[in-house]
XYZ file of N, CA and C in Angstrom:
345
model
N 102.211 100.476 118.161
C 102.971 101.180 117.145
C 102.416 100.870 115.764
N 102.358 101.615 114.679
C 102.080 102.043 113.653
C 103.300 102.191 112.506
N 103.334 101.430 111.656
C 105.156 101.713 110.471
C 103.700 101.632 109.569
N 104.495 103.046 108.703
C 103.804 103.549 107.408
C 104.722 103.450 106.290
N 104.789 102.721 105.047
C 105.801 102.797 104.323
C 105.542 103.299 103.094
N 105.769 104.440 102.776
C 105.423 105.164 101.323
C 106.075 104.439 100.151
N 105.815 104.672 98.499
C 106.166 104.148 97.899
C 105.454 105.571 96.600
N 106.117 105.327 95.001
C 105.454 106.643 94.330
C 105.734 107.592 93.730
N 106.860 107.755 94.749
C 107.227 109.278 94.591
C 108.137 109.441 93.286
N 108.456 110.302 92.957
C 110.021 110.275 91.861
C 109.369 111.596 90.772
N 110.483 111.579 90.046
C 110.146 112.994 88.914
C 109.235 112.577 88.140
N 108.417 113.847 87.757
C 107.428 113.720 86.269
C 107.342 115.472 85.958
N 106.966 115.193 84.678
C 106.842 116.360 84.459
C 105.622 117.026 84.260
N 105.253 118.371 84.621
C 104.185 118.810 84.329
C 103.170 118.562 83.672
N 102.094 118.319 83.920
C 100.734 118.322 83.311
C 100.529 116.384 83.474
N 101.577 115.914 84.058
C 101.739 113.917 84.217
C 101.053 114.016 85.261
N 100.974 112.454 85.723
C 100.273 112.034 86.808
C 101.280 111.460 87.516
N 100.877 110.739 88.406
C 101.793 110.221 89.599
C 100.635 109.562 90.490
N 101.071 108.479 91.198
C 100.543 107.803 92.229
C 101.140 106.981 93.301
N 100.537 108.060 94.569
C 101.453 107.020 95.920
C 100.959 106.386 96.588
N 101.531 105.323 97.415
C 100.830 104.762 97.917
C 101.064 104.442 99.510
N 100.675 104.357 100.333
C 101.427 104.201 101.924
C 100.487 102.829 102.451
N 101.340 101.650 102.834
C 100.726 100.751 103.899
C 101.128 100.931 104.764
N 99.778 100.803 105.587
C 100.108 100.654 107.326
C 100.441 99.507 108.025
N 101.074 99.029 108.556
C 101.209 97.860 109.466
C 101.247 98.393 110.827
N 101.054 96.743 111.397
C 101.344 96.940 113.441
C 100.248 97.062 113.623
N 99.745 97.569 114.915
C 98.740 97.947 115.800
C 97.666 99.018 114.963
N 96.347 98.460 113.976
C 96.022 99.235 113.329
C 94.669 98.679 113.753
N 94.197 100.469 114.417
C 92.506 100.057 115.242
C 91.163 100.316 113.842
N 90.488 99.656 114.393
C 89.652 99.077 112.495
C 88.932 100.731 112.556
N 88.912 101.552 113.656
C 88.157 102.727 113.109
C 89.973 103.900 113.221
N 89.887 104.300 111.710
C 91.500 105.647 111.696
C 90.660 106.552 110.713
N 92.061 107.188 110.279
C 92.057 108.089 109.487
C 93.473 108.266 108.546
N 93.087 108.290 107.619
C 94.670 108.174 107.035
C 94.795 109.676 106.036
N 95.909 109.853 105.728
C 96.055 111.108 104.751
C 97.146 111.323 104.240
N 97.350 112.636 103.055
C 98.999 112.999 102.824
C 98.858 114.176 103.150
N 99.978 114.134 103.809
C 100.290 115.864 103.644
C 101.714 116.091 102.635
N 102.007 117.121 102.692
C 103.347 117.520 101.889
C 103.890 119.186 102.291
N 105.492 118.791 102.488
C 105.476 120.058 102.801
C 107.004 120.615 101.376
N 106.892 121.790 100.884
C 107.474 122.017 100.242
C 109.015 122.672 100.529
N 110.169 123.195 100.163
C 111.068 123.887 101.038
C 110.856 124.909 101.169
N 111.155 125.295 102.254
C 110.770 126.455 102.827
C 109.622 126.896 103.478
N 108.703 125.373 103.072
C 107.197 125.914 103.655
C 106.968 125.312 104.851
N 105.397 125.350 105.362
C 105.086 124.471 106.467
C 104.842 122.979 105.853
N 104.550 121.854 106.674
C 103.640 121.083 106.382
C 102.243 121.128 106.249
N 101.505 120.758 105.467
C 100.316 120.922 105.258
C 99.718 119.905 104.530
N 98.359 120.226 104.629
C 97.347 119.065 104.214
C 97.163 119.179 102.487
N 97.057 117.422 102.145
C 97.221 117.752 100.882
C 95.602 116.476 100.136
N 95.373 115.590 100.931
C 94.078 115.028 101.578
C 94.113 114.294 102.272
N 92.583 114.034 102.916
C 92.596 112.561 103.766
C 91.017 112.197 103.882
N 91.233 110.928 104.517
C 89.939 110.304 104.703
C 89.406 110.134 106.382
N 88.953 111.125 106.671
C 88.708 110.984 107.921
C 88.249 109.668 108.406
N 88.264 109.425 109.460
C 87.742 108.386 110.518
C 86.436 107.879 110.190
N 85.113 108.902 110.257
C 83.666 109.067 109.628
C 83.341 108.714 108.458
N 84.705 108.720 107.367
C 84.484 108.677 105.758
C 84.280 109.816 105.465
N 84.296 109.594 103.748
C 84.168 110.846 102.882
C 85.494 111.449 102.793
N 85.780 112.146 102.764
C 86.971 112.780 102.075
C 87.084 114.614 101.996
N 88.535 114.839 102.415
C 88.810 116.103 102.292
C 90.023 116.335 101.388
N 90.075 117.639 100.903
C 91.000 118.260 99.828
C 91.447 119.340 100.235
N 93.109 119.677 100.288
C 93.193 121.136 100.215
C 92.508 122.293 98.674
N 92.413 123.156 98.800
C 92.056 123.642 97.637
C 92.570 123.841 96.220
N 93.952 123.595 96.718
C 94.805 124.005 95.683
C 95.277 122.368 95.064
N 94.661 121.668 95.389
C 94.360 120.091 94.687
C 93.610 119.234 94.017
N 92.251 120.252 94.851
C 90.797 119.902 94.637
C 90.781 119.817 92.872
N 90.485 118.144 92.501
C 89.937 118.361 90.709
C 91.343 117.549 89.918
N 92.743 117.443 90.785
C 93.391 116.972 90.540
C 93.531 115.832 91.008
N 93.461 115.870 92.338
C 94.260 114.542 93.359
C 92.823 114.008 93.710
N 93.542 112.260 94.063
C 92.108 111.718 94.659
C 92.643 111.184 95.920
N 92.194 110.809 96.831
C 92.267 109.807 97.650
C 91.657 108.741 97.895
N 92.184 107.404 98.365
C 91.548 106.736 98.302
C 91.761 105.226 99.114
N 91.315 104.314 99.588
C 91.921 103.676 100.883
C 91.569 102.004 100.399
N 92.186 101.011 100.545
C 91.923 99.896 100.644
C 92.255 99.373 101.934
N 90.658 99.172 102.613
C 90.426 98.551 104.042
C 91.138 97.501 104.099
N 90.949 96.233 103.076
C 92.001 94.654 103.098
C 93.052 95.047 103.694
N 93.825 95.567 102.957
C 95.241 96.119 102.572
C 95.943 97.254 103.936
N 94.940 98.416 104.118
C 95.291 99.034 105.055
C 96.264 99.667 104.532
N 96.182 100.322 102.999
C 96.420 101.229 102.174
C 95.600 102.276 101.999
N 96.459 103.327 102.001
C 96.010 104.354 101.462
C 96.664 105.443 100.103
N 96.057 105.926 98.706
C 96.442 106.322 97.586
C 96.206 107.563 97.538
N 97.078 108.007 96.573
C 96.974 109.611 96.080
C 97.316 109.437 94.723
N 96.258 109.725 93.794
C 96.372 109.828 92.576
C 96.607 111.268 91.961
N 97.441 111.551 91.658
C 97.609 112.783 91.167
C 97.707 113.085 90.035
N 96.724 114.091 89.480
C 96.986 114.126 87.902
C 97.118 115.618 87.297
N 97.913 116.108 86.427
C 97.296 117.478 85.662
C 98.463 118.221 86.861
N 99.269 117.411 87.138
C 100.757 118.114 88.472
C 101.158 119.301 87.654
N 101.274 120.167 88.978
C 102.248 121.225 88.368
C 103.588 121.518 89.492
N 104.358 122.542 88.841
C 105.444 122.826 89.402
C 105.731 122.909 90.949
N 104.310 123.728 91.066
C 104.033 123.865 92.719
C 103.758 122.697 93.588
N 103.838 121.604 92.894
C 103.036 120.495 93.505
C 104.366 119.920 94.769
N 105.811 120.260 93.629
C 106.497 119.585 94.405
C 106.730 119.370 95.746
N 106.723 118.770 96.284
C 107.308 118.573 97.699
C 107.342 117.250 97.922
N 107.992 116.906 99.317
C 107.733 115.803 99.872
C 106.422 115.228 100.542
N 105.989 114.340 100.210
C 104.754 113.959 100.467
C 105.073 113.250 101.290
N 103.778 113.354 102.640
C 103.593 112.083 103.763
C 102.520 111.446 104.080
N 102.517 110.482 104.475
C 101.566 109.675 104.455
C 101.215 109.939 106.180
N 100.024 109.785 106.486
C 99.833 109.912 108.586
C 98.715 109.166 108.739
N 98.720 108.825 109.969
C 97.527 107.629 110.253
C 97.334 108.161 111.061
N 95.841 107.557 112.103
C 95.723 108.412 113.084
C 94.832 107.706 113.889
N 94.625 106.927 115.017
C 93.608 106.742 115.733
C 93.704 107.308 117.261
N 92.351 106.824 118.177
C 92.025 106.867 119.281
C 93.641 107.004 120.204
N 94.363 106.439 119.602
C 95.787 106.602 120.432
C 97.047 107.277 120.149
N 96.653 108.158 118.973
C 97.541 109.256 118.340
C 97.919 108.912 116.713
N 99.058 109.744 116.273
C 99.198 110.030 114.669
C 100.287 109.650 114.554
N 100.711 108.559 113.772
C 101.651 108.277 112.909
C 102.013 108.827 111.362
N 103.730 108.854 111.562
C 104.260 109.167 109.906
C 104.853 108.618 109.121
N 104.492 108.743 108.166
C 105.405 107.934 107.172
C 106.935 108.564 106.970
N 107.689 107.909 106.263
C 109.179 108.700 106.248
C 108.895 109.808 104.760
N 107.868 109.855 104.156
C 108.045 110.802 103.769
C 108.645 110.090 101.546
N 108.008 111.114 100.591
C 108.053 110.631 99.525
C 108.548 112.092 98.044
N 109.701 111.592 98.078
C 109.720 113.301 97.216
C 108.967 113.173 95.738
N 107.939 114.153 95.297
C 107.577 113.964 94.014
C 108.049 115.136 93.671
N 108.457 115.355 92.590
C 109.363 116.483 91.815
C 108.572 116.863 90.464
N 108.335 117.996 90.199
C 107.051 118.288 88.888
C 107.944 119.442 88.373
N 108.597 118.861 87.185
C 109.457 119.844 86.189
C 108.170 120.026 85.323
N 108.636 121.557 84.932
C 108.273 122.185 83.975
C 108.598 122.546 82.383
């Protein structure tokens, strides 16, 4: 088992930054993948980045230039720096891990981007 605990989230307002953060504990195999997704109301869940297994890094598009990702191996953290937020950004953000033996979630982080 895998416990992901988010931390981060809360209001800002447009054009601010924000940064979350999720540690993993438990049973954590030295090769994963970690990421956020976020899903907004009414929408699906969806990808918002991650760091695959291989390395390097992916972005949805509509993030790309804003958000970073980013992982501390020690720690078995993983970050989302978000900057230049807008309205649309809001949702609940999650944190997911993922190895050879399936995907874990975090409980999940509301960031709220007033305008």
């Amino acid at each position: 088992q895998v416990q992901l605990v988010e931390s981060g989230g809360g209001l800002v307002q447009a054009g601010g930054s924000r940064r979350l953060s999720c540690a993993a504990s438990g049973s954590i195999f030295r090769i994963n993948a970690m990421g956020w997704y976020r899903q907004a109301p009414g929408k699906q869940r969806e990808l918002g980045a991650a760091i695959p297994s291989g390395g390097g890094t992916n972005y949805a598009d509509s993030v790309k230039g804003r958000f970073t990702i980013s992982r501390d191996n020690a720690k078995n953290t993983v970050y989302l720096q978000m900057n230049s937020l807008k309205p649309e950004d809001t949702a609940v953000y999650y944190c997911q891990y993922s190895d050879w033996a399936g995907a874990y979630w975090g409980q999940g982080t509301q960031v709220t981007v007033s305008s």
